Structure formats: structure tokens, C-alpha cells
mmCIF file of C-alpha atoms and ligand atoms in Angstrom:
data_model
loop_
_atom_site.group_PDB
_atom_site.id
_atom_site.type_symbol
_atom_site.label_atom_id
_atom_site.label_comp_id
_atom_site.label_asym_id
_atom_site.label_seq_id
_atom_site.Cartn_x
_atom_site.Cartn_y
_atom_site.Cartn_z
ATOM 1 C CA MET P 1 -8.820 -28.788 16.905
ATOM 2 C CA GLU P 2 -9.059 -27.847 13.241
ATOM 3 C CA ARG P 3 -7.878 -24.311 12.523
ATOM 4 C CA PRO P 4 -10.079 -21.982 10.450
ATOM 5 C CA ALA P 5 -8.953 -21.705 6.823
ATOM 6 C CA ARG P 6 -6.531 -18.841 6.187
ATOM 7 C CA LYS P 7 -8.316 -15.796 4.791
ATOM 8 C CA ASP P 8 -7.033 -15.265 1.255
ATOM 9 C CA TRP P 9 -9.581 -12.891 -0.182
ATOM 10 C CA PHE P 10 -11.115 -9.467 0.288
ATOM 11 C CA LEU P 11 -14.026 -7.600 -1.250
ATOM 12 C CA ALA P 12 -13.676 -4.476 -3.379
ATOM 13 C CA GLY P 13 -16.655 -2.806 -5.035
ATOM 14 C CA GLY P 14 -18.616 -6.011 -5.516
ATOM 15 C CA ARG P 15 -15.569 -8.012 -6.603
ATOM 16 C CA GLU P 16 -14.058 -10.808 -4.610
ATOM 17 C CA ILE P 17 -10.289 -10.531 -4.911
ATOM 18 C CA ARG P 18 -8.615 -13.855 -4.203
ATOM 19 C CA TYR P 19 -4.929 -14.356 -3.722
ATOM 20 C CA SER P 20 -3.440 -17.807 -3.626
ATOM 21 C CA ARG P 21 -0.083 -16.008 -3.595
ATOM 22 C CA PRO P 22 0.647 -12.387 -2.598
ATOM 23 C CA LEU P 23 -0.479 -9.747 -5.070
ATOM 24 C CA VAL P 24 1.763 -7.229 -6.796
ATOM 25 C CA MET P 25 0.380 -3.690 -6.746
ATOM 26 C CA GLY P 26 1.980 -1.516 -9.433
ATOM 27 C CA ILE P 27 2.475 2.180 -8.636
ATOM 28 C CA VAL P 28 1.313 4.824 -11.129
ATOM 29 C CA ASN P 29 2.274 8.305 -9.916
ATOM 30 C CA VAL P 30 0.617 11.095 -11.894
ATOM 31 C CA THR P 31 2.754 13.660 -10.099
ATOM 32 C CA PRO P 32 5.601 16.067 -10.806
ATOM 33 C CA ASP P 33 7.333 15.364 -7.474
ATOM 34 C CA SER P 34 7.095 11.725 -6.320
ATOM 35 C CA PHE P 35 10.340 10.627 -4.662
ATOM 36 C CA TYR P 36 11.319 8.122 -7.383
ATOM 37 C CA ASP P 37 9.321 8.632 -10.563
ATOM 38 C CA GLY P 38 7.963 12.154 -10.116
ATOM 39 C CA GLY P 39 7.587 13.915 -13.475
ATOM 40 C CA ARG P 40 7.916 10.773 -15.601
ATOM 41 C CA TYR P 41 4.189 10.001 -15.901
ATOM 42 C CA ASN P 42 2.860 13.461 -15.361
ATOM 43 C CA LEU P 43 0.810 13.730 -18.538
ATOM 44 C CA PRO P 44 -2.379 11.653 -18.701
ATOM 45 C CA GLU P 45 -1.198 9.710 -21.774
ATOM 46 C CA GLN P 46 2.128 8.887 -20.073
ATOM 47 C CA ALA P 47 0.338 7.682 -16.943
ATOM 48 C CA VAL P 48 -2.117 5.538 -18.935
ATOM 49 C CA ALA P 49 0.741 4.001 -20.918
ATOM 50 C CA ARG P 50 2.598 3.280 -17.669
ATOM 51 C CA ALA P 51 -0.491 1.601 -16.187
ATOM 52 C CA LEU P 52 -0.867 -0.650 -19.250
ATOM 53 C CA GLU P 53 2.845 -1.457 -19.154
ATOM 54 C CA LEU P 54 2.629 -2.477 -15.473
ATOM 55 C CA VAL P 55 -0.320 -4.773 -16.192
ATOM 56 C CA ASP P 56 1.690 -6.358 -19.028
ATOM 57 C CA GLN P 57 4.533 -6.865 -16.559
ATOM 58 C CA GLY P 58 2.243 -8.768 -14.194
ATOM 59 C CA ALA P 59 0.641 -6.205 -11.873
ATOM 60 C CA ASP P 60 -2.349 -7.754 -10.087
ATOM 61 C CA ILE P 61 -3.616 -4.345 -8.904
ATOM 62 C CA LEU P 62 -2.808 -0.777 -9.987
ATOM 63 C CA ASP P 63 -2.439 2.037 -7.452
ATOM 64 C CA VAL P 64 -2.883 5.433 -9.092
ATOM 65 C CA GLY P 65 -1.904 8.527 -7.118
ATOM 66 C CA ALA P 66 -1.784 12.244 -7.876
ATOM 67 C CA GLU P 67 -0.352 13.637 -4.644
ATOM 68 C CA SER P 68 3.111 12.786 -3.371
ATOM 69 C CA THR P 69 3.302 11.752 0.284
ATOM 70 C CA ARG P 70 7.106 11.715 0.435
ATOM 71 C CA PRO P 71 8.667 13.250 3.561
ATOM 72 C CA GLY P 72 8.438 17.022 3.303
ATOM 73 C CA ALA P 73 5.738 16.971 0.601
ATOM 74 C CA TYR P 74 2.974 19.558 0.868
ATOM 75 C CA PRO P 75 -0.630 18.747 -0.026
ATOM 76 C CA VAL P 76 -2.059 19.552 -3.460
ATOM 77 C CA SER P 77 -5.493 21.154 -3.780
ATOM 78 C CA GLN P 78 -8.540 19.029 -4.388
ATOM 79 C CA GLU P 79 -9.038 20.619 -7.821
ATOM 80 C CA GLU P 80 -5.486 19.821 -8.850
ATOM 81 C CA GLU P 81 -5.680 16.253 -7.566
ATOM 82 C CA LEU P 82 -8.985 15.674 -9.389
ATOM 83 C CA ALA P 83 -7.635 17.156 -12.607
ATOM 84 C CA ARG P 84 -4.530 14.949 -12.544
ATOM 85 C CA LEU P 85 -6.150 11.723 -11.391
ATOM 86 C CA ILE P 86 -9.642 11.284 -12.769
ATOM 87 C CA PRO P 87 -8.932 11.290 -16.537
ATOM 88 C CA VAL P 88 -6.229 8.678 -15.953
ATOM 89 C CA VAL P 89 -8.376 6.400 -13.772
ATOM 90 C CA ALA P 90 -11.291 6.664 -16.222
ATOM 91 C CA GLU P 91 -9.154 5.723 -19.214
ATOM 92 C CA VAL P 92 -7.263 2.940 -17.430
ATOM 93 C CA ALA P 93 -10.526 1.459 -16.119
ATOM 94 C CA HIS P 94 -11.692 1.072 -19.727
ATOM 95 C CA ARG P 95 -8.543 -0.705 -20.753
ATOM 96 C CA VAL P 96 -7.644 -3.134 -17.964
ATOM 97 C CA THR P 97 -9.466 -5.733 -15.902
ATOM 98 C CA VAL P 98 -7.245 -5.631 -12.806
ATOM 99 C CA PRO P 99 -8.673 -3.772 -9.796
ATOM 100 C CA ILE P 100 -7.755 -0.087 -9.618
ATOM 101 C CA SER P 101 -6.808 1.499 -6.317
ATOM 102 C CA VAL P 102 -6.480 5.244 -5.842
ATOM 103 C CA ASP P 103 -3.977 6.726 -3.443
ATOM 104 C CA THR P 104 -5.859 9.628 -1.880
ATOM 105 C CA SER P 105 -6.982 10.883 1.489
ATOM 106 C CA LYS P 106 -9.648 13.238 0.108
ATOM 107 C CA ALA P 107 -13.238 11.967 0.087
ATOM 108 C CA ALA P 108 -14.280 13.946 -3.001
ATOM 109 C CA VAL P 109 -11.337 12.566 -4.969
ATOM 110 C CA ALA P 110 -12.107 9.040 -3.778
ATOM 111 C CA GLN P 111 -15.769 9.399 -4.786
ATOM 112 C CA ALA P 112 -14.892 10.739 -8.244
ATOM 113 C CA ALA P 113 -12.420 7.886 -8.801
ATOM 114 C CA LEU P 114 -14.963 5.277 -7.676
ATOM 115 C CA ASN P 115 -17.477 6.805 -10.108
ATOM 116 C CA VAL P 116 -15.122 6.138 -13.029
ATOM 117 C CA GLY P 117 -14.068 2.605 -12.120
ATOM 118 C CA ALA P 118 -11.730 2.450 -9.101
ATOM 119 C CA CYS P 119 -12.668 -0.080 -6.404
ATOM 120 C CA ILE P 120 -9.975 0.322 -3.719
ATOM 121 C CA ILE P 121 -9.252 3.490 -1.738
ATOM 122 C CA ASN P 122 -5.683 3.643 -0.500
ATOM 123 C CA ASP P 123 -5.927 6.216 2.282
ATOM 124 C CA VAL P 124 -2.577 6.904 3.975
ATOM 125 C CA SER P 125 -4.491 8.645 6.779
ATOM 126 C CA ALA P 126 -6.619 5.570 7.559
ATOM 127 C CA LEU P 127 -9.864 7.598 7.249
ATOM 128 C CA ARG P 128 -8.700 10.362 9.630
ATOM 129 C CA TRP P 129 -7.948 13.429 7.503
ATOM 130 C CA ASP P 130 -11.301 13.810 5.762
ATOM 131 C CA GLN P 131 -14.396 13.209 7.866
ATOM 132 C CA GLU P 132 -16.402 12.175 4.779
ATOM 133 C CA MET P 133 -13.986 9.451 3.665
ATOM 134 C CA ALA P 134 -15.425 6.637 5.803
ATOM 135 C CA SER P 135 -18.951 7.175 4.516
ATOM 136 C CA VAL P 136 -17.755 7.341 0.883
ATOM 137 C CA VAL P 137 -16.038 3.974 1.349
ATOM 138 C CA ALA P 138 -18.949 2.430 3.277
ATOM 139 C CA ARG P 139 -21.603 3.540 0.759
ATOM 140 C CA SER P 140 -19.628 2.396 -2.277
ATOM 141 C CA GLY P 141 -18.536 -1.005 -1.002
ATOM 142 C CA ALA P 142 -14.964 -0.207 -2.025
ATOM 143 C CA ALA P 143 -12.067 -1.842 -0.234
ATOM 144 C CA VAL P 144 -9.941 0.495 1.865
ATOM 145 C CA VAL P 145 -6.274 0.468 2.822
ATOM 146 C CA LEU P 146 -5.855 1.679 6.402
ATOM 147 C CA MET P 147 -2.240 2.815 6.648
ATOM 148 C CA HIS P 148 -0.349 3.770 9.788
ATOM 149 C CA ILE P 149 1.300 7.190 9.715
ATOM 150 C CA ARG P 150 2.717 9.212 12.600
ATOM 151 C CA GLY P 151 2.188 12.915 11.843
ATOM 152 C CA THR P 152 1.750 14.208 8.295
ATOM 153 C CA PRO P 153 4.135 14.175 5.298
ATOM 154 C CA PRO P 154 5.503 17.710 5.841
ATOM 155 C CA THR P 155 6.699 16.854 9.373
ATOM 156 C CA MET P 156 6.516 13.083 9.859
ATOM 157 C CA GLN P 157 10.267 12.428 9.783
ATOM 158 C CA GLN P 158 11.062 14.953 12.543
ATOM 159 C CA ALA P 159 12.362 12.597 15.258
ATOM 160 C CA PRO P 160 9.506 10.067 15.419
ATOM 161 C CA GLN P 161 9.603 8.050 18.666
ATOM 162 C CA TYR P 162 7.943 4.816 19.717
ATOM 163 C CA GLY P 163 8.076 2.499 22.710
ATOM 164 C CA ASP P 164 7.356 -0.745 20.854
ATOM 165 C CA VAL P 165 6.622 0.293 17.272
ATOM 166 C CA VAL P 166 4.973 -3.014 16.338
ATOM 167 C CA LYS P 167 2.601 -2.933 19.325
ATOM 168 C CA GLU P 168 1.769 0.719 18.637
ATOM 169 C CA VAL P 169 0.977 0.010 14.991
ATOM 170 C CA ALA P 170 -1.147 -3.025 16.000
ATOM 171 C CA SER P 171 -3.151 -0.958 18.477
ATOM 172 C CA PHE P 172 -3.601 1.770 15.839
ATOM 173 C CA PHE P 173 -4.985 -0.927 13.497
ATOM 174 C CA HIS P 174 -7.436 -2.108 16.190
ATOM 175 C CA GLU P 175 -8.635 1.436 16.756
ATOM 176 C CA ARG P 176 -8.994 2.237 13.021
ATOM 177 C CA MET P 177 -10.746 -1.070 12.257
ATOM 178 C CA GLN P 178 -13.215 -0.282 15.005
ATOM 179 C CA ALA P 179 -13.784 3.241 13.660
ATOM 180 C CA ALA P 180 -14.236 1.819 10.152
ATOM 181 C CA GLY P 181 -16.714 -0.760 11.483
ATOM 182 C CA GLU P 182 -18.714 1.959 13.238
ATOM 183 C CA ALA P 183 -18.895 3.822 9.918
ATOM 184 C CA GLY P 184 -20.318 0.701 8.234
ATOM 185 C CA ILE P 185 -17.175 -0.716 6.625
ATOM 186 C CA SER P 186 -16.935 -4.449 7.126
ATOM 187 C CA LYS P 187 -13.679 -6.205 7.933
ATOM 188 C CA THR P 188 -13.985 -8.058 4.623
ATOM 189 C CA HIS P 189 -13.213 -4.742 2.873
ATOM 190 C CA ILE P 190 -10.200 -3.709 4.972
ATOM 191 C CA ILE P 191 -6.505 -3.969 4.098
ATOM 192 C CA LEU P 192 -3.933 -2.969 6.737
ATOM 193 C CA ASP P 193 -0.584 -1.294 6.028
ATOM 194 C CA PRO P 194 2.183 -0.538 8.566
ATOM 195 C CA GLY P 195 3.223 2.524 6.539
ATOM 196 C CA ILE P 196 6.923 1.877 6.014
ATOM 197 C CA GLY P 197 8.723 5.260 6.055
ATOM 198 C CA PHE P 198 5.720 7.229 7.281
ATOM 199 C CA GLY P 199 6.917 8.764 10.556
ATOM 200 C CA LYS P 200 9.479 6.016 11.157
ATOM 201 C CA LEU P 201 13.245 5.814 11.521
ATOM 202 C CA LEU P 202 15.380 3.009 10.088
ATOM 203 C CA GLU P 203 15.103 0.922 13.270
ATOM 204 C CA HIS P 204 11.298 1.243 13.256
ATOM 205 C CA ASN P 205 11.011 0.144 9.621
ATOM 206 C CA LEU P 206 13.281 -2.844 10.265
ATOM 207 C CA LYS P 207 11.323 -3.941 13.339
ATOM 208 C CA LEU P 208 8.010 -3.651 11.488
ATOM 209 C CA LEU P 209 9.312 -5.822 8.669
ATOM 210 C CA ASN P 210 10.935 -8.286 11.026
ATOM 211 C CA ARG P 211 7.763 -8.714 13.107
ATOM 212 C CA LEU P 212 5.270 -8.323 10.268
ATOM 213 C CA SER P 213 3.699 -11.654 11.318
ATOM 214 C CA ASP P 214 2.367 -9.870 14.437
ATOM 215 C CA LEU P 215 0.288 -7.719 12.055
ATOM 216 C CA THR P 216 -0.685 -10.344 9.475
ATOM 217 C CA ASN P 217 -2.621 -12.310 12.110
ATOM 218 C CA MET P 218 -5.180 -9.550 12.702
ATOM 219 C CA GLY P 219 -7.730 -10.957 10.252
ATOM 220 C CA CYS P 220 -7.150 -8.596 7.310
ATOM 221 C CA PRO P 221 -4.697 -8.755 4.406
ATOM 222 C CA VAL P 222 -1.560 -6.687 4.984
ATOM 223 C CA LEU P 223 -0.120 -4.435 2.282
ATOM 224 C CA VAL P 224 3.552 -3.452 2.426
ATOM 225 C CA GLY P 225 4.919 -0.462 0.514
ATOM 226 C CA LEU P 226 8.682 -0.358 0.747
ATOM 227 C CA SER P 227 9.744 0.024 -2.877
ATOM 228 C CA ARG P 228 12.991 2.044 -3.165
ATOM 229 C CA LYS P 229 12.307 3.826 0.121
ATOM 230 C CA ALA P 230 14.843 5.818 2.140
ATOM 231 C CA PHE P 231 15.553 3.045 4.675
ATOM 232 C CA ILE P 232 16.947 0.930 1.812
ATOM 233 C CA GLY P 233 19.089 3.880 0.749
ATOM 234 C CA GLN P 234 20.325 4.244 4.330
ATOM 235 C CA LEU P 235 21.302 0.574 4.547
ATOM 236 C CA LEU P 236 23.046 0.513 1.160
ATOM 237 C CA ASP P 237 24.165 4.115 0.778
ATOM 238 C CA ARG P 238 22.562 4.191 -2.652
ATOM 239 C CA PRO P 239 20.406 6.799 -4.406
ATOM 240 C CA VAL P 240 16.808 5.992 -5.261
ATOM 241 C CA GLU P 241 17.695 4.820 -8.837
ATOM 242 C CA HIS P 242 19.862 1.995 -7.425
ATOM 243 C CA ARG P 243 17.676 0.449 -4.760
ATOM 244 C CA GLU P 244 16.030 -2.381 -6.700
ATOM 245 C CA TRP P 245 18.146 -5.188 -5.189
ATOM 246 C CA GLY P 246 17.547 -3.857 -1.705
ATOM 247 C CA THR P 247 13.844 -3.669 -2.518
ATOM 248 C CA ALA P 248 13.914 -7.274 -3.716
ATOM 249 C CA ALA P 249 15.433 -8.496 -0.423
ATOM 250 C CA ALA P 250 12.830 -6.681 1.660
ATOM 251 C CA VAL P 251 9.937 -7.799 -0.583
ATOM 252 C CA ALA P 252 11.006 -11.450 -0.246
ATOM 253 C CA LEU P 253 11.154 -11.163 3.544
ATOM 254 C CA ALA P 254 7.778 -9.408 3.702
ATOM 255 C CA VAL P 255 6.256 -12.241 1.652
ATOM 256 C CA ASP P 256 7.834 -14.798 3.996
ATOM 257 C CA ARG P 257 6.220 -13.040 6.959
ATOM 258 C CA GLY P 258 2.751 -13.142 5.407
ATOM 259 C CA ALA P 259 2.322 -9.893 3.417
ATOM 260 C CA ALA P 260 -0.647 -10.176 1.044
ATOM 261 C CA ILE P 261 0.016 -7.185 -1.237
ATOM 262 C CA LEU P 262 3.367 -5.674 -2.243
ATOM 263 C CA ARG P 263 3.196 -2.096 -3.552
ATOM 264 C CA VAL P 264 6.113 -1.630 -5.963
ATOM 265 C CA HIS P 265 7.505 0.493 -8.789
ATOM 266 C CA ASP P 266 9.387 -2.366 -10.512
ATOM 267 C CA VAL P 267 6.579 -4.778 -11.267
ATOM 268 C CA ALA P 268 8.338 -7.209 -13.630
ATOM 269 C CA MET P 269 11.254 -7.761 -11.252
ATOM 270 C CA MET P 270 9.219 -7.899 -8.060
ATOM 271 C CA ALA P 271 6.609 -10.241 -9.567
ATOM 272 C CA ASP P 272 9.430 -12.804 -9.906
ATOM 273 C CA VAL P 273 10.648 -12.118 -6.374
ATOM 274 C CA VAL P 274 7.121 -12.533 -4.988
ATOM 275 C CA LYS P 275 6.571 -15.807 -6.873
ATOM 276 C CA VAL P 276 9.781 -17.393 -5.605
ATOM 277 C CA ALA P 277 9.360 -16.176 -2.019
ATOM 278 C CA ALA P 278 5.700 -17.267 -2.026
ATOM 279 C CA ALA P 279 6.598 -20.746 -3.288
ATOM 280 C CA VAL P 280 9.123 -21.183 -0.490
ATOM 281 C CA ARG P 281 6.582 -19.970 2.062
ATOM 282 C CA ALA P 282 3.870 -22.244 0.657
ATOM 283 C CA SER P 283 6.110 -25.238 1.255
ATOM 284 C CA LEU P 284 5.799 -24.624 5.016
ATOM 285 C CA PRO P 285 3.356 -26.707 7.004
ATOM 286 C CA GLN P 286 -0.011 -24.932 6.695
ATOM 287 C CA SER P 287 -0.166 -24.498 10.469
ATOM 288 C CA ARG P 288 2.787 -22.093 10.522
ATOM 289 C CA GLN P 289 1.356 -20.089 7.652
ATOM 290 C CA GLU P 290 -1.945 -19.853 9.524
ATOM 291 C CA HIS P 291 -0.138 -18.752 12.660
ATOM 292 C CA ASP P 292 1.540 -15.981 10.675
ATOM 293 C CA ALA P 293 -1.392 -14.919 8.590
HETATM 294 N N1 LIG X 301 3.960 4.722 0.033
HETATM 295 C C1 LIG X 301 3.917 5.787 -0.783
HETATM 296 C C2 LIG X 301 2.690 6.281 -1.250
HETATM 297 N N2 LIG X 301 1.539 5.682 -0.919
HETATM 298 N N3 LIG X 301 0.382 3.964 0.202
HETATM 299 C C3 LIG X 301 0.403 2.890 0.997
HETATM 300 N N4 LIG X 301 -0.752 2.283 1.328
HETATM 301 N N5 LIG X 301 1.563 2.387 1.503
HETATM 302 C C4 LIG X 301 2.770 2.941 1.214
HETATM 303 O O1 LIG X 301 3.809 2.451 1.726
HETATM 304 C C5 LIG X 301 2.793 4.100 0.365
HETATM 305 C C6 LIG X 301 1.550 4.590 -0.127
HETATM 306 C C7 LIG X 301 5.191 6.444 -1.196
HETATM 307 O O2 LIG X 301 5.628 5.925 -2.433
HETATM 308 P P1 LIG X 301 5.423 6.642 -3.856
HETATM 309 O O3 LIG X 301 3.982 6.653 -4.231
HETATM 310 O O4 LIG X 301 6.316 6.015 -4.844
HETATM 311 O O5 LIG X 301 5.965 8.097 -3.618
HETATM 312 P P2 LIG X 301 5.267 9.508 -3.486
HETATM 313 O O6 LIG X 301 4.418 9.486 -2.249
HETATM 314 O O7 LIG X 301 6.414 10.462 -3.405
HETATM 315 O O8 LIG X 301 4.395 9.723 -4.706
#
């Protein structure tokens, strides 16, 4: 029997975003305290310049955030998040054509960003921390990233435990996709993310990456954010400034297992890694790719 064609598109604010190879999402942190680049792009003009630089380097999507979610981070107020984020999103939206995602779990921040040109809401709480978020996404037609997190950033790394982490993340995705559907968000607008480092120990992160194919066959594109994260530091015993090679290895393997979007700090380098890994994967018989994706 003929298999259905592999889904290689999603919808975001009236745009159809196609990916014949995985997309590189460049990170723009307008924060004083992000775990890698906190304080470097804190001023609006620095953040805008960084966004333009990442597009020049080959970013297919930008992800702009104004609240760190690193382990131990405490939330910023809505006013502060709006003040940091919105001028940057508005200016960047005037100057680039790539889709703009905003990394927020606050509905009012998401709405303000959509008003000035964002079309993807990257919600690390998967629509759970702000009751208004689902209706903001549904009404706007934005795409939404539903990320798995166990706990919240201040406490998430305090001895997280799982039976089978991959099965638990998959059942979380089923439950959140259903909740999103009930709120009027169609599957065509949903991106799934296993949330590497969000309430997970080294072994959990490794299993999720190893068995990513179990998550990429759920009918939605899968985003993986692993750039320079602590598990790479644990494996290599290297500080955050020296984790680019480790990131490259993990990005290549995530691409091989069917990831659709790679969220990274080092766009130029990882765009090359994604292209090579994607070309190797594309040389597989289509049936195995379809099985994985
Ligand atoms: N990771 C971070 C932030 N947002 N969003 C998604 N969907 N997936 C991720 O893996 C993810 C994310 C952490 O990275 P970064 O933005 O560099 O750090 P910080 O949260 O300290 O700003």
C-alpha cells in the first residue's frame, strides 16, 4: 500500500512554512541572564543587530525571548518582558522576511508580539501556565511550540524521575495536542518539542535524543533545542563557551532521527551541520524516513 507523503510543512499566521530539509532556528535572547549569551544582546539595538546577523548566517526562523528559562531562573514580570521584547520584535519584523517566533509563556506578551509581526509562539509550558494562551494562539492562527517540561525553571532540576522518559513525553504530547485541539488550534499549527534539559537528567536527555524517532512520527514537526546545554557540558566537562562541537554532534544525530527544527545559538556552524546531516538522511529509502517522521 502506498504510504501517505511525509508532512514537511506547518502553518504560522497565514504562512505555509515548508521544509525540504530541517530548519535552523536562531536564538535571540534579549535578557541579562540567559545561560550562554545573557547580557550580550540586552539593549534593543544589540538584539536587532544579532537577529539580522543570524539571518545573514542562514537562520530560517528567529526565536526571540526576553525571559531566561535556565534551571534556577525566576520569572520576570509581564511589564518587564513586554518592555524588553516588543520593540525588538517590531523592528526585526520590519527588516527580515523569515518567520519570527517568540519564546514566552504569557498570553499578553504573545498577543503583543503577534500584533507587531511574530507568527510562532514558543511556549515552554505547552499552553499550561497562562489560561489565555490557547485562545490567543487559536484566534491569531499562529503556530505554537508545545514543549515538554517537568516542573518549572526554579525547581525543575531537583531530582526529576521518569519510568520511560520517551513514553512519558509522548503521552504528554498526546494530552497537550488534544487540549490544543479543544481550544481550536489545529494540528497543522503545532510543533512538538521534547524540552531537552527541562526537568531532565543526562540519561533522560540522551534517551530522548536516541529515540527521537518515536516522537517525530506523531504527525507534527519536532523542534529540538539542545544548543550548548548542560548535558553536553556534563559529557565533555566543558564550560558553556566550549560546547559547540558537542552541540554539532547532537544536532547531526537529531537531524538523522527526523528533527524538523533545530534551535541554536551558533547559526552559521549549525546550518552546515544540518545540511550535511540532512543530505545523508535524504539518501535513505523514503520508506525509512516516513517511518521515522
Ligand atoms: N531552550 C531554552 C529556551 N527556550 N524553547 C524551546 N522550545 N526549546 C528549548 O529547548 C528551549 C526553549 C534555553 O536556551 P536559551 O534560550 O539559550 O537560554 P535561556 O533560557 O537561559 O535564555
